[in-house]
C-alpha cells in the first residue's frame, strides 16, 4: 500500500519546511517542461496537498486499468514507473541525508536544511545540463543538414563551372577536338551527297537524250501522196491530174489491230486473278496495288509493271525497262530482279517493286489457270 508520504519521500514527523523542499525537488524532476508528465506532476501536487493537511499516511488509490484506452494505459504505466523511480530516489536521498546527519552530528557544523538545499541545487543543475545537451543535439542536427545542403550547392556550382569553361573554350576559337567533332558529324552526309552527284552526272552522260526527247514530241504528220499525171494515147495529149484515192478499209483494220491491249481494271487489290485483255482476248494474270498499279504476267511468261501515271517517280528501279504508255499507265518490263520470275513470287509472301508492295496471295492457283488458258488459246 502506497501513501502520500511514500510518494513525496517524507514522514509524518517531518516539518513543513522539509515537506516543501521535497515538493520543490520532485517538481523540478516531474514537471512536463522538464521531461516529466502532467499526470505525475498532478500526483506530486496532490500528495503535497494531503501531507500539508496532515493526511500523509493515507493510502493512494491508483486505478489498475484504464478502461481499455491504450493511451491511458500507457500513461498509467508511465506513472507507475515514475512512482518506482521516485521511491528509489527517495530512498537514495534518505540514505544521503542519514549520512549527512551522521557527519553533521560528528562535526556539529551542518544541518539538514543546508544539505537538502545543496541536493536540490545539484539536481537543478543536472536538469540544466540535460536541457543544454538536448539543445546542443538539435544544433548538431541543424548543422549536419546545413552541411549537406552546402555540399549539394558546391557540387552544382562545380558542374556549372565546367559548363562555363566549355562554353568559353568554344567561344575562344576552334580547337582540335572541336574540329574532330565537326568532321565526325558532317563527313558522312558530305560524302553521300558527293557520291549522289557523281552518279547523277555519270547517268546523265550515258542517257540518249534524243531518244528521251522523242517521247515529248508529237508524231510527224502523215505525208500526202503527190498528184499523178496520166498521159492518154490521143491525138492531142492531154494531162489530167487527180488526187490519190482514199486509204483502203484494210488500213483502218490494221490501225485498229495495232492498238495496244489494255487491262481489265478492278477495285480488288492484293490478290492475283485471271483476266483477258480488252483488245485481243488474250489471257493474263495480274495483281493490283493499293495505289492502282498492276503487275501482269501473260502467256509470253514475262512480268510487266503497269505503273499508275500519277505515281510515276522521277527515277525508277534499275531492273525496270520502259516499253510504252498505255492510256493512263506507264508500262515497264521486269527482265530481272524481284518479281521477274514465277519462282520469286512463289518463294516470297510480299515483293517490293518500285516502292510499291505486291503480295503472292493466290499466285500459284492463278498461274496454273493461266497456263491452261494459254494452251487452249493457242489451240
Coordinates of C-alpha atoms in Angstrom, one line a residue:
X1 CA 0.0 0.0 0.0
X2 CA 1.4 3.4 -1.1
X3 CA 0.9 6.5 1.0
X4 CA 1.3 10.2 0.1
X5 CA 4.4 10.3 2.3
X6 CA 5.9 7.5 0.3
X7 CA 5.4 9.4 -2.9
X8 CA 6.9 12.6 -1.6
X9 CA 9.6 10.7 0.5
X10 CA 8.6 12.3 3.8
X11 CA 7.4 11.1 7.1
X12 CA 4.7 12.4 9.5
X13 CA 7.3 13.8 11.8
X14 CA 9.0 16.0 9.1
X15 CA 8.4 19.7 9.4
X16 CA 6.5 21.8 6.9
X17 CA 9.8 23.3 5.6
X18 CA 11.2 19.8 4.8
X19 CA 8.0 18.8 3.1
X20 CA 8.0 21.9 1.0
X21 CA 11.7 21.3 0.0
X22 CA 10.8 17.7 -1.0
X23 CA 7.9 19.0 -3.1
X24 CA 10.1 21.6 -4.9
X25 CA 12.7 19.0 -5.5
X26 CA 10.3 16.5 -7.1
X27 CA 8.5 19.2 -9.0
X28 CA 11.8 20.0 -10.8
X29 CA 12.1 16.4 -11.9
X30 CA 8.5 15.6 -12.9
X31 CA 7.4 18.9 -14.5
X32 CA 6.2 18.4 -18.1
X33 CA 8.6 21.2 -19.3
X34 CA 11.5 19.3 -17.8
X35 CA 10.7 15.9 -19.4
X36 CA 8.1 14.7 -17.0
X37 CA 4.3 14.3 -17.4
X38 CA 1.1 16.1 -16.4
X39 CA -0.2 13.0 -14.6
X40 CA 3.0 12.6 -12.5
X41 CA 3.0 16.4 -11.7
X42 CA -0.6 16.2 -10.7
X43 CA 0.2 13.2 -8.4
X44 CA 3.1 15.1 -6.7
X45 CA 0.9 18.2 -6.1
X46 CA -1.9 16.1 -4.8
X47 CA 0.4 14.3 -2.4
X48 CA 1.8 17.6 -1.2
X49 CA -1.7 19.0 -0.5
X50 CA -2.6 15.9 1.5
X51 CA 0.6 16.0 3.5
X52 CA 0.1 19.7 4.2
X53 CA -3.3 18.8 5.7
X54 CA -1.9 16.1 7.9
X55 CA -3.2 13.2 5.7
X56 CA 0.2 11.9 4.5
X57 CA -0.3 8.4 5.9
X58 CA -3.5 7.9 3.8
X59 CA -3.2 5.3 1.0
X60 CA -3.1 6.5 -2.6
X61 CA -5.7 4.7 -4.8
X62 CA -4.3 4.3 -8.3
X63 CA -6.6 2.7 -10.9
X64 CA -5.5 -0.7 -12.1
X65 CA -6.9 -0.4 -15.6
X66 CA -7.7 2.5 -18.0
X67 CA -10.9 1.2 -19.4
X68 CA -9.4 -0.3 -22.5
X69 CA -7.9 3.0 -23.6
X70 CA -4.4 2.3 -24.9
X71 CA -3.2 5.9 -24.3
X72 CA -4.5 6.0 -20.7
X73 CA -2.9 2.6 -20.1
X74 CA 0.5 3.9 -21.3
X75 CA 0.1 7.0 -19.2
X76 CA -0.7 4.8 -16.2
X77 CA 2.2 2.6 -16.8
X78 CA 4.5 5.6 -17.1
X79 CA 3.1 7.0 -13.8
X80 CA 3.7 3.7 -12.0
X81 CA 7.2 3.6 -13.4
X82 CA 7.9 7.2 -12.3
X83 CA 6.5 6.3 -8.9
X84 CA 9.0 3.5 -8.6
X85 CA 11.8 5.9 -9.6
X86 CA 10.6 8.3 -7.0
X87 CA 10.7 5.6 -4.4
X88 CA 14.2 4.7 -5.4
X89 CA 15.2 8.4 -5.4
X90 CA 13.6 8.9 -2.0
X91 CA 15.5 6.0 -0.5
X92 CA 18.7 7.3 -2.0
X93 CA 18.1 10.8 -0.6
X94 CA 17.2 9.3 2.8
X95 CA 20.5 7.4 2.8
X96 CA 22.4 10.5 1.8
X97 CA 20.5 12.5 4.4
X98 CA 21.3 10.0 7.1
X99 CA 25.0 10.0 6.2
X100 CA 24.9 13.8 6.2
X101 CA 23.2 13.8 9.6
X102 CA 25.9 11.5 11.0
X103 CA 28.7 13.6 9.6
X104 CA 26.8 16.7 10.9
X105 CA 26.5 15.2 14.3
X106 CA 30.2 14.4 14.4
X107 CA 31.3 17.8 13.2
X108 CA 28.4 19.8 14.7
X109 CA 28.6 22.4 11.9
X110 CA 26.0 21.4 9.3
X111 CA 22.3 20.9 9.4
X112 CA 19.7 19.1 7.4
X113 CA 18.4 22.2 5.7
X114 CA 21.8 23.0 4.2
X115 CA 22.2 19.5 2.8
X116 CA 18.7 19.5 1.4
X117 CA 19.3 22.8 -0.3
X118 CA 22.6 21.7 -1.8
X119 CA 21.0 18.5 -3.1
X120 CA 18.1 20.5 -4.7
X121 CA 20.7 22.8 -6.2
X122 CA 22.7 19.9 -7.6
X123 CA 19.6 18.3 -9.1
X124 CA 18.6 21.6 -10.6
X125 CA 22.0 21.9 -12.2
X126 CA 21.6 18.4 -13.5
X127 CA 18.3 19.3 -15.2
X128 CA 20.0 22.3 -16.8
X129 CA 22.8 20.2 -18.0
X130 CA 20.3 17.8 -19.7
X131 CA 18.5 20.7 -21.3
X132 CA 21.8 22.1 -22.6
X133 CA 22.6 18.6 -24.0
X134 CA 19.3 18.5 -25.8
X135 CA 19.8 22.0 -27.3
X136 CA 23.3 21.0 -28.5
X137 CA 21.9 17.9 -30.1
X138 CA 19.3 19.9 -32.0
X139 CA 22.1 22.3 -33.1
X140 CA 24.2 19.4 -34.3
X141 CA 21.3 18.0 -36.4
X142 CA 20.7 21.5 -37.9
X143 CA 24.5 21.8 -38.6
X144 CA 24.5 18.4 -40.4
X145 CA 21.6 19.4 -42.5
X146 CA 23.2 22.7 -43.4
X147 CA 26.4 20.9 -44.3
X148 CA 24.6 18.5 -46.7
X149 CA 22.9 21.5 -48.3
X150 CA 26.2 23.3 -48.8
X151 CA 27.7 20.1 -50.3
X152 CA 24.9 19.9 -52.8
X153 CA 25.3 23.6 -53.7
X154 CA 29.0 23.1 -54.1
X155 CA 28.5 20.1 -56.5
X156 CA 26.0 22.1 -58.5
X157 CA 28.4 25.1 -58.7
X158 CA 31.2 22.8 -59.9
X159 CA 29.0 21.4 -62.7
X160 CA 28.0 24.9 -63.7
X161 CA 31.7 25.9 -63.7
X162 CA 32.5 23.0 -66.0
X163 CA 29.7 24.1 -68.4
X164 CA 31.0 27.7 -68.4
X165 CA 34.6 26.6 -69.1
X166 CA 33.3 24.5 -72.1
X167 CA 31.4 27.5 -73.5
X168 CA 34.4 29.8 -73.0
X169 CA 36.6 27.3 -74.8
X170 CA 34.1 27.2 -77.7
X171 CA 33.9 31.0 -77.9
X172 CA 37.6 31.5 -77.8
X173 CA 38.2 29.6 -81.1
X174 CA 38.2 26.3 -82.9
X175 CA 40.3 23.7 -81.1
X176 CA 41.4 20.4 -82.5
X177 CA 38.7 18.4 -80.5
X178 CA 36.0 20.7 -81.9
X179 CA 37.3 20.2 -85.4
X180 CA 37.2 16.4 -84.9
X181 CA 33.7 16.6 -83.6
X182 CA 32.6 18.7 -86.6
X183 CA 34.3 16.3 -89.0
X184 CA 32.7 13.2 -87.5
X185 CA 29.3 14.9 -87.6
X186 CA 29.3 16.2 -91.2
X187 CA 31.7 14.0 -93.2
X188 CA 29.3 11.2 -93.9
X189 CA 26.5 13.4 -95.3
X190 CA 29.1 15.3 -97.4
X191 CA 30.5 12.1 -98.8
X192 CA 27.0 10.7 -99.5
X193 CA 26.0 13.9 -101.4
X194 CA 29.2 13.9 -103.4
X195 CA 28.6 10.2 -104.4
X196 CA 25.0 11.1 -105.4
X197 CA 26.0 14.0 -107.6
X198 CA 28.7 11.8 -109.2
X199 CA 26.1 9.1 -110.0
X200 CA 23.7 11.6 -111.4
X201 CA 26.4 13.2 -113.6
X202 CA 27.5 9.8 -115.0
X203 CA 23.9 8.7 -115.6
X204 CA 23.2 12.0 -117.4
X205 CA 26.2 11.4 -119.7
X206 CA 25.1 7.9 -120.5
X207 CA 21.4 8.7 -121.4
X208 CA 20.4 9.0 -125.0
X209 CA 18.7 12.4 -124.7
X210 CA 17.5 12.3 -128.3
X211 CA 15.5 9.2 -127.5
X212 CA 14.1 10.7 -124.4
X213 CA 13.1 14.0 -126.2
X214 CA 11.3 11.9 -128.7
X215 CA 8.8 11.0 -126.0
X216 CA 7.6 14.6 -125.7
X217 CA 7.5 15.4 -129.5
X218 CA 4.2 14.9 -131.4
X219 CA 4.2 12.2 -134.1
X220 CA 5.1 13.6 -137.6
X221 CA 2.1 14.2 -139.9
X222 CA 1.4 11.5 -142.4
X223 CA 2.7 12.5 -145.8
X224 CA 0.0 13.0 -148.5
X225 CA 0.8 11.4 -151.9
X226 CA 1.7 13.8 -154.8
X227 CA -0.8 14.2 -157.6
X228 CA -0.3 11.8 -160.6
X229 CA -0.1 13.0 -164.2
X230 CA -1.7 10.5 -166.7
X231 CA -0.9 10.6 -170.4
X232 CA -3.5 9.2 -172.8
X233 CA -2.8 8.0 -176.3
X234 CA -4.9 10.6 -178.1
X235 CA -4.2 13.0 -180.9
X236 CA -4.0 15.7 -178.6
X237 CA -2.1 14.6 -175.4
X238 CA -4.0 15.8 -172.5
X239 CA -3.0 15.5 -169.0
X240 CA -5.3 15.0 -166.2
X241 CA -4.4 15.5 -162.5
X242 CA -6.2 13.7 -159.8
X243 CA -5.7 13.2 -156.2
X244 CA -4.8 9.9 -154.6
X245 CA -7.7 7.6 -153.7
X246 CA -8.7 7.3 -150.1
X247 CA -7.0 4.8 -148.0
X248 CA -8.5 1.3 -148.2
X249 CA -10.5 -0.2 -145.4
X250 CA -7.8 -2.7 -144.7
X251 CA -5.6 0.1 -143.5
X252 CA -8.2 1.1 -140.9
X253 CA -8.3 -2.5 -139.7
X254 CA -4.5 -2.7 -139.4
X255 CA -4.6 0.6 -137.4
X256 CA -7.1 -1.0 -135.1
X257 CA -5.0 -4.1 -134.8
X258 CA -2.0 -2.0 -133.9
X259 CA -3.7 -0.7 -130.8
X260 CA -2.1 -2.0 -127.7
X261 CA -4.0 -4.4 -125.5
X262 CA -5.5 -2.9 -122.3
X263 CA -6.2 -4.4 -118.9
X264 CA -9.5 -5.1 -117.3
X265 CA -9.3 -2.8 -114.3
X266 CA -10.5 -3.9 -110.9
X267 CA -11.1 -2.5 -107.5
X268 CA -9.7 -5.6 -105.7
X269 CA -6.1 -5.2 -104.6
X270 CA -3.6 -7.6 -103.0
X271 CA -4.8 -10.9 -104.8
X272 CA -3.7 -12.4 -108.1
X273 CA -6.6 -13.1 -110.5
X274 CA -7.1 -14.3 -114.1
X275 CA -8.5 -12.0 -116.8
X276 CA -8.2 -11.2 -120.5
X277 CA -7.1 -8.2 -122.5
X278 CA -9.9 -6.0 -123.8
X279 CA -8.5 -5.8 -127.4
X280 CA -7.4 -9.4 -128.3
X281 CA -8.9 -11.6 -125.5
X282 CA -5.5 -13.0 -124.6
X283 CA -5.4 -14.3 -121.1
X284 CA -3.2 -12.9 -118.3
X285 CA -3.0 -12.9 -114.5
X286 CA -2.5 -9.6 -112.6
X287 CA -2.4 -8.2 -109.1
X288 CA -3.3 -4.6 -108.2
X289 CA -1.6 -2.5 -105.5
X290 CA -3.3 -0.1 -103.2
X291 CA -2.0 2.8 -105.4
X292 CA -3.7 1.5 -108.5
X293 CA -0.6 0.0 -110.2
X294 CA -0.6 -3.6 -111.7
X295 CA 1.9 -6.4 -112.2
X296 CA 0.9 -8.5 -115.2
X297 CA 2.0 -12.0 -116.3
X298 CA 0.7 -13.3 -119.7
X299 CA 1.3 -16.3 -122.0
X300 CA 4.7 -14.9 -123.0
X301 CA 6.0 -15.6 -119.5
X302 CA 7.2 -12.1 -119.0
X303 CA 6.3 -10.0 -116.0
X304 CA 5.2 -6.4 -116.7
X305 CA 4.6 -3.4 -114.4
X306 CA 1.7 -1.1 -115.3
X307 CA 2.6 2.0 -113.2
X308 CA -0.2 4.4 -112.5
X309 CA 0.6 7.6 -114.2
X310 CA 0.0 10.0 -111.2
X311 CA 2.5 7.9 -109.2
X312 CA 5.3 7.9 -111.8
X313 CA 8.5 8.9 -109.9
X314 CA 11.5 10.9 -111.2
X315 CA 13.6 7.7 -111.0
X316 CA 12.5 4.1 -111.3
X317 CA 14.3 0.9 -110.2
X318 CA 17.2 -0.3 -112.2
X319 CA 15.5 -3.6 -113.2
X320 CA 12.6 -1.8 -114.9
X321 CA 12.8 -1.1 -118.7
X322 CA 10.4 1.4 -120.2
X323 CA 8.2 0.0 -123.0
X324 CA 5.4 2.4 -123.8
X325 CA 2.4 4.3 -122.4
X326 CA -1.0 2.6 -122.4
X327 CA -3.8 5.0 -121.6
X328 CA -3.0 6.2 -118.0
X329 CA -0.3 3.6 -117.3
X330 CA 3.5 3.7 -117.9
X331 CA 4.4 0.1 -118.9
X332 CA 7.7 -1.3 -117.7
X333 CA 9.2 -4.7 -118.5
X334 CA 10.8 -6.6 -115.5
X335 CA 13.6 -8.6 -117.1
X336 CA 15.4 -9.5 -113.8
X337 CA 15.4 -8.9 -110.1
X338 CA 12.4 -9.0 -107.8
X339 CA 9.2 -10.0 -109.5
X340 CA 10.8 -11.1 -112.8
X341 CA 10.1 -14.8 -112.5
X342 CA 7.4 -17.1 -111.1
X343 CA 9.9 -18.6 -108.6
X344 CA 10.5 -15.2 -107.0
X345 CA 6.7 -14.9 -106.4
X346 CA 6.4 -18.5 -105.1
X347 CA 9.2 -18.1 -102.7
X348 CA 8.1 -14.8 -101.2
X349 CA 5.0 -13.6 -99.5
X350 CA 5.4 -10.0 -100.5
X351 CA 7.7 -8.2 -103.0
X352 CA 8.6 -4.5 -103.3
X353 CA 8.7 -3.2 -106.9
X354 CA 9.5 0.4 -107.4
X355 CA 8.5 1.4 -103.8
X356 CA 5.1 -0.5 -104.1
X357 CA 4.3 -3.7 -102.3
X358 CA 2.6 -6.7 -104.1
X359 CA 1.7 -9.9 -102.3
X360 CA 1.8 -13.5 -103.6
X361 CA -1.7 -14.5 -102.5
X362 CA -3.4 -16.9 -104.9
X363 CA -0.4 -16.6 -107.3
X364 CA 0.1 -20.4 -107.7
X365 CA -3.6 -21.1 -108.4
X366 CA -3.8 -18.2 -110.9
X367 CA -0.6 -19.3 -112.6
X368 CA -1.9 -22.8 -113.2
X369 CA -5.2 -21.4 -114.5
X370 CA -3.2 -19.1 -116.9
X371 CA -1.1 -21.9 -118.3
X372 CA -4.2 -23.9 -119.0
X373 CA -5.9 -20.9 -120.7
X374 CA -2.8 -20.3 -122.8
X375 CA -2.8 -23.9 -124.1
X376 CA -6.5 -23.5 -125.0
X377 CA -5.9 -20.1 -126.6
X378 CA -3.0 -21.4 -128.7
X379 CA -5.0 -24.4 -130.0

